[in-house]
GROMACS .gro file of N, CA and C in nm:
model
  423
    1MET      N    1  -0.515  -1.693  -0.914
    1MET     CA    2  -0.442  -1.577  -0.934
    1MET      C    3  -0.342  -1.567  -0.985
    2LYS      N    4  -0.294  -1.476  -1.097
    2LYS     CA    5  -0.197  -1.496  -1.245
    2LYS      C    6  -0.064  -1.429  -1.114
    3ILE      N    7   0.068  -1.486  -1.101
    3ILE     CA    8   0.183  -1.352  -1.077
    3ILE      C    9   0.284  -1.391  -1.165
    4HIS      N   10   0.313  -1.238  -1.129
    4HIS     CA   11   0.392  -1.159  -1.295
    4HIS      C   12   0.503  -1.106  -1.213
    5ILE      N   13   0.663  -1.113  -1.216
    5ILE     CA   14   0.774  -1.088  -1.169
    5ILE      C   15   0.777  -0.939  -1.323
    6ALA      N   16   0.748  -0.815  -1.274
    6ALA     CA   17   0.801  -0.655  -1.337
    6ALA      C   18   0.915  -0.723  -1.374
    7LYS      N   19   0.886  -0.653  -1.536
    7LYS     CA   20   0.990  -0.678  -1.604
    7LYS      C   21   1.017  -0.567  -1.754
    8THR      N   22   0.968  -0.531  -1.781
    8THR     CA   23   0.902  -0.391  -1.858
    8THR      C   24   0.880  -0.316  -1.829
    9PRO      N   25   0.879  -0.168  -1.870
    9PRO     CA   26   0.828  -0.035  -1.861
    9PRO      C   27   0.708  -0.068  -1.814
   10SER      N   28   0.622  -0.136  -1.842
   10SER     CA   29   0.489  -0.122  -1.877
   10SER      C   30   0.448  -0.232  -1.806
   11ASP      N   31   0.490  -0.312  -1.717
   11ASP     CA   32   0.514  -0.356  -1.610
   11ASP      C   33   0.490  -0.287  -1.454
   12LEU      N   34   0.576  -0.221  -1.461
   12LEU     CA   35   0.620  -0.128  -1.373
   12LEU      C   36   0.502   0.018  -1.368
   13GLU      N   37   0.459   0.048  -1.468
   13GLU     CA   38   0.354   0.204  -1.483
   13GLU      C   39   0.201   0.083  -1.412
   14SER      N   40   0.202  -0.041  -1.464
   14SER     CA   41   0.080  -0.094  -1.450
   14SER      C   42   0.067  -0.147  -1.201
   15PHE      N   43   0.148  -0.102  -1.207
   15PHE     CA   44   0.230  -0.156  -1.065
   15PHE      C   45   0.231   0.013  -0.982
   16TYR      N   46   0.271   0.081  -0.996
   16TYR     CA   47   0.279   0.164  -0.972
   16TYR      C   48   0.152   0.192  -0.911
   17PRO      N   49   0.046   0.258  -0.894
   17PRO     CA   50  -0.116   0.304  -0.869
   17PRO      C   51  -0.098   0.194  -0.731
   18LEU      N   52  -0.148   0.083  -0.734
   18LEU     CA   53  -0.118  -0.032  -0.629
   18LEU      C   54   0.004   0.059  -0.540
   19LEU      N   55   0.148   0.070  -0.601
   19LEU     CA   56   0.198   0.094  -0.459
   19LEU      C   57   0.176   0.214  -0.410
   20THR      N   58   0.137   0.298  -0.448
   20THR     CA   59   0.125   0.403  -0.353
   20THR      C   60  -0.015   0.413  -0.298
   21GLU      N   61  -0.051   0.337  -0.274
   21GLU     CA   62  -0.166   0.293  -0.166
   21GLU      C   63  -0.046   0.274  -0.099
   22LEU      N   64   0.038   0.175  -0.067
   22LEU     CA   65   0.164   0.171   0.049
   22LEU      C   66   0.241   0.277   0.021
   23ARG      N   67   0.303   0.308  -0.076
   23ARG     CA   68   0.418   0.429  -0.086
   23ARG      C   69   0.351   0.581  -0.108
   24THR      N   70   0.251   0.676  -0.016
   24THR     CA   71   0.177   0.782  -0.060
   24THR      C   72   0.278   0.915  -0.110
   25HIS      N   73   0.374   0.847  -0.030
   25HIS     CA   74   0.471   1.008  -0.094
   25HIS      C   75   0.502   0.989  -0.260
   26LEU      N   76   0.581   0.852  -0.252
   26LEU     CA   77   0.605   0.836  -0.446
   26LEU      C   78   0.572   0.868  -0.504
   27THR      N   79   0.673   0.979  -0.627
   27THR     CA   80   0.568   1.022  -0.751
   27THR      C   81   0.640   0.929  -0.819
   28TYR      N   82   0.590   0.972  -0.973
   28TYR     CA   83   0.613   0.823  -1.051
   28TYR      C   84   0.759   0.777  -1.067
   29GLU      N   85   0.844   0.952  -1.091
   29GLU     CA   86   0.967   0.898  -1.154
   29GLU      C   87   1.058   0.897  -1.035
   30ASN      N   88   1.005   0.887  -0.872
   30ASN     CA   89   1.120   0.901  -0.753
   30ASN      C   90   1.051   0.662  -0.768
   31PHE      N   91   0.951   0.661  -0.808
   31PHE     CA   92   0.933   0.490  -0.796
   31PHE      C   93   1.050   0.437  -0.916
   32LEU      N   94   1.049   0.501  -1.031
   32LEU     CA   95   1.115   0.420  -1.153
   32LEU      C   96   1.318   0.449  -1.134
   33ASP      N   97   1.301   0.562  -1.063
   33ASP     CA   98   1.463   0.558  -1.026
   33ASP      C   99   1.502   0.454  -0.886
   34THR      N  100   1.385   0.495  -0.796
   34THR     CA  101   1.427   0.374  -0.730
   34THR      C  102   1.437   0.244  -0.761
   35TYR      N  103   1.358   0.165  -0.758
   35TYR     CA  104   1.318   0.043  -0.848
   35TYR      C  105   1.429   0.032  -0.899
   36HIS      N  106   1.454   0.091  -1.031
   36HIS     CA  107   1.616   0.067  -1.107
   36HIS      C  108   1.720   0.033  -1.067
   37HIS      N  109   1.764   0.147  -0.957
   37HIS     CA  110   1.836   0.142  -0.864
   37HIS      C  111   1.833   0.033  -0.759
   38ALA      N  112   1.708  -0.004  -0.737
   38ALA     CA  113   1.710  -0.098  -0.619
   38ALA      C  114   1.695  -0.242  -0.748
   39HIS      N  115   1.704  -0.282  -0.818
   39HIS     CA  116   1.666  -0.367  -0.865
   39HIS      C  117   1.857  -0.438  -0.904
   40LYS      N  118   1.874  -0.295  -0.961
   40LYS     CA  119   2.029  -0.334  -1.059
   40LYS      C  120   2.115  -0.361  -0.921
   41ASN      N  121   2.103  -0.271  -0.776
   41ASN     CA  122   2.186  -0.308  -0.697
   41ASN      C  123   2.189  -0.391  -0.612
   42ASP      N  124   2.021  -0.405  -0.614
   42ASP     CA  125   2.014  -0.543  -0.451
   42ASP      C  126   1.940  -0.641  -0.457
   43GLN      N  127   1.943  -0.715  -0.683
   43GLN     CA  128   1.808  -0.781  -0.709
   43GLN      C  129   1.679  -0.750  -0.667
   44TYR      N  130   1.667  -0.671  -0.622
   44TYR     CA  131   1.497  -0.603  -0.590
   44TYR      C  132   1.429  -0.689  -0.686
   45GLU      N  133   1.320  -0.724  -0.677
   45GLU     CA  134   1.169  -0.760  -0.721
   45GLU      C  135   1.053  -0.682  -0.713
   46LEU      N  136   1.000  -0.703  -0.742
   46LEU     CA  137   0.875  -0.639  -0.754
   46LEU      C  138   0.783  -0.724  -0.838
   47VAL      N  139   0.687  -0.817  -0.774
   47VAL     CA  140   0.621  -0.868  -0.836
   47VAL      C  141   0.459  -0.790  -0.791
   48GLY      N  142   0.387  -0.883  -0.911
   48GLY     CA  143   0.192  -0.880  -0.952
   48GLY      C  144   0.107  -1.000  -0.906
   49PHE      N  145   0.032  -0.906  -0.852
   49PHE     CA  146  -0.061  -1.080  -0.891
   49PHE      C  147  -0.246  -0.993  -0.928
   50PHE      N  148  -0.276  -1.125  -0.979
   50PHE     CA  149  -0.378  -1.032  -1.061
   50PHE      C  150  -0.510  -1.111  -1.100
   51GLU      N  151  -0.590  -1.068  -1.045
   51GLU     CA  152  -0.744  -1.090  -1.061
   51GLU      C  153  -0.764  -1.054  -1.212
   52GLU      N  154  -0.767  -1.110  -1.326
   52GLU     CA  155  -0.838  -1.134  -1.436
   52GLU      C  156  -0.643  -0.966  -1.499
   53GLU      N  157  -0.741  -0.878  -1.497
   53GLU     CA  158  -0.629  -0.768  -1.578
   53GLU      C  159  -0.562  -0.708  -1.459
   54THR      N  160  -0.647  -0.782  -1.393
   54THR     CA  161  -0.656  -0.616  -1.237
   54THR      C  162  -0.473  -0.632  -1.095
   55VAL      N  163  -0.477  -0.524  -1.126
   55VAL     CA  164  -0.323  -0.625  -0.986
   55VAL      C  165  -0.431  -0.561  -0.872
   56ILE      N  166  -0.404  -0.679  -0.800
   56ILE     CA  167  -0.492  -0.652  -0.651
   56ILE      C  168  -0.396  -0.665  -0.582
   57ALA      N  169  -0.262  -0.702  -0.602
   57ALA     CA  170  -0.166  -0.673  -0.447
   57ALA      C  171   0.003  -0.713  -0.460
   58LEU      N  172   0.074  -0.676  -0.466
   58LEU     CA  173   0.204  -0.606  -0.471
   58LEU      C  174   0.271  -0.659  -0.367
   59ILE      N  175   0.437  -0.753  -0.353
   59ILE     CA  176   0.532  -0.811  -0.325
   59ILE      C  177   0.622  -0.764  -0.398
   60GLY      N  178   0.770  -0.654  -0.285
   60GLY     CA  179   0.885  -0.616  -0.377
   60GLY      C  180   0.927  -0.664  -0.202
   61TYR      N  181   1.072  -0.808  -0.285
   61TYR     CA  182   1.170  -0.807  -0.207
   61TYR      C  183   1.256  -0.832  -0.213
   62ARG      N  184   1.372  -0.869  -0.182
   62ARG     CA  185   1.562  -0.865  -0.212
   62ARG      C  186   1.587  -0.960  -0.144
   63VAL      N  187   1.707  -1.045  -0.217
   63VAL     CA  188   1.752  -1.080  -0.103
   63VAL      C  189   1.898  -1.042  -0.001
   64LEU      N  190   1.952  -1.097   0.096
   64LEU     CA  191   2.033  -0.995   0.201
   64LEU      C  192   2.092  -1.117   0.288
   65TYR      N  193   2.193  -1.042   0.280
   65TYR     CA  194   2.330  -1.097   0.423
   65TYR      C  195   2.314  -1.080   0.544
   66ASP      N  196   2.385  -1.091   0.656
   66ASP     CA  197   2.415  -1.008   0.760
   66ASP      C  198   2.449  -1.121   0.886
   67PHE      N  199   2.496  -1.094   0.974
   67PHE     CA  200   2.518  -1.133   1.102
   67PHE      C  201   2.453  -1.263   1.124
   68VAL      N  202   2.356  -1.161   1.167
   68VAL     CA  203   2.239  -1.197   1.275
   68VAL      C  204   2.118  -1.341   1.164
   69ARG      N  205   2.155  -1.390   1.047
   69ARG     CA  206   2.046  -1.384   1.005
   69ARG      C  207   2.080  -1.481   0.892
   70GLY      N  208   2.253  -1.425   0.840
   70GLY     CA  209   2.209  -1.443   0.670
   70GLY      C  210   2.211  -1.476   0.595
   71ARG      N  211   2.184  -1.545   0.482
   71ARG     CA  212   2.115  -1.542   0.375
   71ARG      C  213   1.953  -1.525   0.370
   72HIS      N  214   1.854  -1.380   0.374
   72HIS     CA  215   1.753  -1.412   0.396
   72HIS      C  216   1.671  -1.333   0.326
   73LEU      N  217   1.557  -1.369   0.314
   73LEU     CA  218   1.432  -1.273   0.219
   73LEU      C  219   1.383  -1.217   0.276
   74TYR      N  220   1.443  -1.069   0.287
   74TYR     CA  221   1.368  -0.955   0.311
   74TYR      C  222   1.278  -0.846   0.228
   75ILE      N  223   1.136  -0.863   0.277
   75ILE     CA  224   1.023  -0.815   0.233
   75ILE      C  225   1.051  -0.622   0.238
   76ASP      N  226   1.049  -0.601   0.177
   76ASP     CA  227   1.019  -0.443   0.101
   76ASP      C  228   0.893  -0.365   0.168
   77ASP      N  229   0.793  -0.505   0.008
   77ASP     CA  230   0.628  -0.369   0.024
   77ASP      C  231   0.606  -0.482   0.001
   78LEU      N  232   0.475  -0.490   0.080
   78LEU     CA  233   0.364  -0.598   0.086
   78LEU      C  234   0.203  -0.530   0.016
   79ILE      N  235   0.161  -0.515  -0.043
   79ILE     CA  236   0.101  -0.446  -0.031
   79ILE      C  237  -0.097  -0.578  -0.106
   80THR      N  238  -0.157  -0.521  -0.005
   80THR     CA  239  -0.297  -0.510  -0.106
   80THR      C  240  -0.393  -0.431  -0.187
   81SER      N  241  -0.448  -0.436  -0.263
   81SER     CA  242  -0.592  -0.414  -0.260
   81SER      C  243  -0.687  -0.339  -0.146
   82GLU      N  244  -0.729  -0.244  -0.150
   82GLU     CA  245  -0.804  -0.191  -0.050
   82GLU      C  246  -0.987  -0.323  -0.098
   83THR      N  247  -0.944  -0.291  -0.224
   83THR     CA  248  -1.106  -0.349  -0.260
   83THR      C  249  -1.124  -0.516  -0.233
   84VAL      N  250  -0.979  -0.630  -0.217
   84VAL     CA  251  -1.018  -0.746  -0.206
   84VAL      C  252  -0.971  -0.818  -0.030
   85ARG      N  253  -0.906  -0.681   0.067
   85ARG     CA  254  -0.848  -0.719   0.164
   85ARG      C  255  -0.932  -0.800   0.245
   86SER      N  256  -0.845  -0.884   0.338
   86SER     CA  257  -0.944  -0.979   0.461
   86SER      C  258  -1.031  -1.095   0.324
   87GLN      N  259  -0.953  -1.121   0.216
   87GLN     CA  260  -1.016  -1.241   0.114
   87GLN      C  261  -0.922  -1.383   0.098
   88GLY      N  262  -0.817  -1.325   0.279
   88GLY     CA  263  -0.672  -1.440   0.249
   88GLY      C  264  -0.568  -1.396   0.122
   89ILE      N  265  -0.633  -1.281   0.017
   89ILE     CA  266  -0.450  -1.308  -0.043
   89ILE      C  267  -0.361  -1.306   0.026
   90GLY      N  268  -0.339  -1.112   0.095
   90GLY     CA  269  -0.213  -1.149   0.200
   90GLY      C  270  -0.125  -1.320   0.223
   91ALA      N  271  -0.279  -1.317   0.293
   91ALA     CA  272  -0.195  -1.507   0.369
   91ALA      C  273  -0.098  -1.557   0.205
   92ARG      N  274  -0.151  -1.560   0.096
   92ARG     CA  275  -0.158  -1.601  -0.037
   92ARG      C  276   0.010  -1.575  -0.052
   93ILE      N  277   0.025  -1.452  -0.066
   93ILE     CA  278   0.142  -1.365  -0.074
   93ILE      C  279   0.258  -1.336   0.039
   94LEU      N  280   0.198  -1.385   0.171
   94LEU     CA  281   0.324  -1.389   0.231
   94LEU      C  282   0.330  -1.612   0.252
   95GLU      N  283   0.303  -1.705   0.139
   95GLU     CA  284   0.284  -1.803   0.141
   95GLU      C  285   0.400  -1.853   0.023
   96PHE      N  286   0.317  -1.741  -0.073
   96PHE     CA  287   0.455  -1.728  -0.185
   96PHE      C  288   0.622  -1.675  -0.162
   97ALA      N  289   0.620  -1.573  -0.094
   97ALA     CA  290   0.744  -1.527   0.000
   97ALA      C  291   0.804  -1.628   0.051
   98GLU      N  292   0.704  -1.730   0.121
   98GLU     CA  293   0.767  -1.837   0.223
   98GLU      C  294   0.904  -1.903   0.133
   99GLU      N  295   0.790  -1.966  -0.013
   99GLU     CA  296   0.806  -2.061  -0.142
   99GLU      C  297   0.959  -1.990  -0.219
  100ARG      N  298   0.918  -1.869  -0.249
  100ARG     CA  299   1.055  -1.753  -0.308
  100ARG      C  300   1.212  -1.827  -0.212
  101ALA      N  301   1.141  -1.805  -0.079
  101ALA     CA  302   1.252  -1.759   0.028
  101ALA      C  303   1.381  -1.904   0.004
  102LYS      N  304   1.276  -2.005  -0.007
  102LYS     CA  305   1.322  -2.167  -0.013
  102LYS      C  306   1.412  -2.170  -0.173
  103GLU      N  307   1.364  -2.141  -0.257
  103GLU     CA  308   1.415  -2.153  -0.406
  103GLU      C  309   1.526  -2.093  -0.390
  104LEU      N  310   1.540  -1.937  -0.356
  104LEU     CA  311   1.659  -1.874  -0.342
  104LEU      C  312   1.765  -1.879  -0.230
  105LYS      N  313   1.698  -2.039  -0.150
  105LYS     CA  314   1.781  -2.100  -0.082
  105LYS      C  315   1.855  -1.972   0.021
  106CYS      N  316   1.711  -1.872   0.095
  106CYS     CA  317   1.727  -1.803   0.253
  106CYS      C  318   1.728  -1.883   0.364
  107THR      N  319   1.859  -1.949   0.346
  107THR     CA  320   1.803  -2.059   0.569
  107THR      C  321   1.832  -1.931   0.590
  108GLY      N  322   1.836  -1.824   0.634
  108GLY     CA  323   1.787  -1.726   0.728
  108GLY      C  324   1.620  -1.708   0.748
  109GLY      N  325   1.529  -1.761   0.617
  109GLY     CA  326   1.411  -1.717   0.673
  109GLY      C  327   1.387  -1.555   0.530
  110LEU      N  328   1.304  -1.576   0.613
  110LEU     CA  329   1.176  -1.444   0.566
  110LEU      C  330   1.203  -1.288   0.676
  111ARG      N  331   1.224  -1.212   0.615
  111ARG     CA  332   1.263  -1.050   0.720
  111ARG      C  333   1.181  -0.928   0.677
  112LEU      N  334   1.084  -0.808   0.764
  112LEU     CA  335   1.049  -0.726   0.733
  112LEU      C  336   1.008  -0.642   0.894
  113CYS      N  337   0.937  -0.539   0.813
  113CYS     CA  338   0.942  -0.426   0.867
  113CYS      C  339   0.821  -0.360   0.901
  114ALA      N  340   0.744  -0.334   0.984
  114ALA     CA  341   0.633  -0.289   0.976
  114ALA      C  342   0.624  -0.170   1.111
  115GLY      N  343   0.594  -0.077   1.041
  115GLY     CA  344   0.611   0.075   1.112
  115GLY      C  345   0.492   0.041   1.252
  116ILE      N  346   0.574   0.059   1.350
  116ILE     CA  347   0.467   0.061   1.521
  116ILE      C  348   0.361   0.092   1.547
  117GLU      N  349   0.326   0.204   1.446
  117GLU     CA  350   0.150   0.255   1.417
  117GLU      C  351   0.087   0.161   1.281
  118ASN      N  352   0.168   0.077   1.238
  118ASN     CA  353   0.029   0.004   1.123
  118ASN      C  354   0.003  -0.141   1.220
  119THR      N  355  -0.116  -0.070   1.289
  119THR     CA  356  -0.134  -0.148   1.377
  119THR      C  357  -0.201  -0.316   1.316
  120ASP      N  358  -0.276  -0.267   1.224
  120ASP     CA  359  -0.339  -0.398   1.115
  120ASP      C  360  -0.293  -0.455   1.096
  121GLY      N  361  -0.116  -0.429   1.011
  121GLY     CA  362  -0.004  -0.481   0.919
  121GLY      C  363   0.019  -0.584   1.031
  122ILE      N  364   0.083  -0.524   1.182
  122ILE     CA  365   0.122  -0.624   1.279
  122ILE      C  366   0.022  -0.746   1.293
  123LYS      N  367  -0.118  -0.731   1.326
  123LYS     CA  368  -0.210  -0.819   1.399
  123LYS      C  369  -0.221  -0.940   1.217
  124PHE      N  370  -0.205  -0.850   1.156
  124PHE     CA  371  -0.185  -0.913   1.004
  124PHE      C  372  -0.068  -1.078   0.965
  125TYR      N  373   0.073  -0.946   1.035
  125TYR     CA  374   0.199  -1.091   1.081
  125TYR      C  375   0.170  -1.182   1.155
  126GLU      N  376   0.165  -1.107   1.260
  126GLU     CA  377   0.125  -1.204   1.363
  126GLU      C  378   0.027  -1.311   1.386
  127LYS      N  379  -0.101  -1.285   1.301
  127LYS     CA  380  -0.195  -1.405   1.248
  127LYS      C  381  -0.119  -1.536   1.150
  128ASN      N  382  -0.027  -1.465   1.095
  128ASN     CA  383  -0.010  -1.548   0.947
  128ASN      C  384   0.172  -1.612   0.975
  129GLY      N  385   0.183  -1.595   1.151
  129GLY     CA  386   0.285  -1.681   1.178
  129GLY      C  387   0.417  -1.646   1.235
  130TRP      N  388   0.427  -1.472   1.201
  130TRP     CA  389   0.553  -1.410   1.165
  130TRP      C  390   0.516  -1.358   1.354
  131LYS      N  391   0.673  -1.327   1.411
  131LYS     CA  392   0.700  -1.305   1.510
  131LYS      C  393   0.768  -1.154   1.520
  132ALA      N  394   0.738  -1.072   1.635
  132ALA     CA  395   0.802  -0.939   1.615
  132ALA      C  396   0.949  -0.998   1.731
  133ARG      N  397   1.058  -0.951   1.658
  133ARG     CA  398   1.198  -1.025   1.691
  133ARG      C  399   1.310  -0.846   1.772
  134ALA      N  400   1.287  -0.725   1.693
  134ALA     CA  401   1.296  -0.641   1.714
  134ALA      C  402   1.228  -0.539   1.650
  135LEU      N  403   1.312  -0.432   1.684
  135LEU     CA  404   1.206  -0.260   1.716
  135LEU      C  405   1.352  -0.229   1.574
  136ALA      N  406   1.309  -0.128   1.459
  136ALA     CA  407   1.373  -0.061   1.372
  136ALA      C  408   1.430   0.117   1.478
  137PHE      N  409   1.540   0.118   1.423
  137PHE     CA  410   1.553   0.263   1.422
  137PHE      C  411   1.573   0.339   1.337
  138VAL      N  412   1.583   0.468   1.348
  138VAL     CA  413   1.551   0.523   1.239
  138VAL      C  414   1.605   0.671   1.310
  139LYS      N  415   1.705   0.754   1.167
  139LYS     CA  416   1.781   0.846   1.198
  139LYS      C  417   1.775   0.939   1.102
  140ARG      N  418   1.686   1.083   1.109
  140ARG     CA  419   1.696   1.118   0.985
  140ARG      C  420   1.836   1.205   0.956
  141ILE      N  421   1.897   1.275   0.868
  141ILE     CA  422   1.978   1.291   0.893
  141ILE      C  423   1.996   1.417   0.738
   0.00000   0.00000   0.00000
């Protein structure tokens, strides 16, 4: 499996269709705008995993600091193409994230949020050694 960090407009264009399987609300323009702001302001990285020339999975992450965990790798986005699910690729992406966190000296480990309704995702994370430690609250304004 080839791994490639988004660096060019062409990379982003090739990653967009798969990301919309996870983020169905995104228009291409909104995707580009959000990516550029997150990359510039938070060093957000979007990484594609390829089989031959086809993007089969993506992970988007950034390094955060807080008083609870210190420096940690936060996973914003993780998607595996429906065509290759249940083949261990998601687990390999989580291993990639762990290695990346070590390289980036994230002594606070890794963190992500999964929607309460995302029962399949929650089972996947638990199966891969992740523990639910908090509820995330949101309030729209």
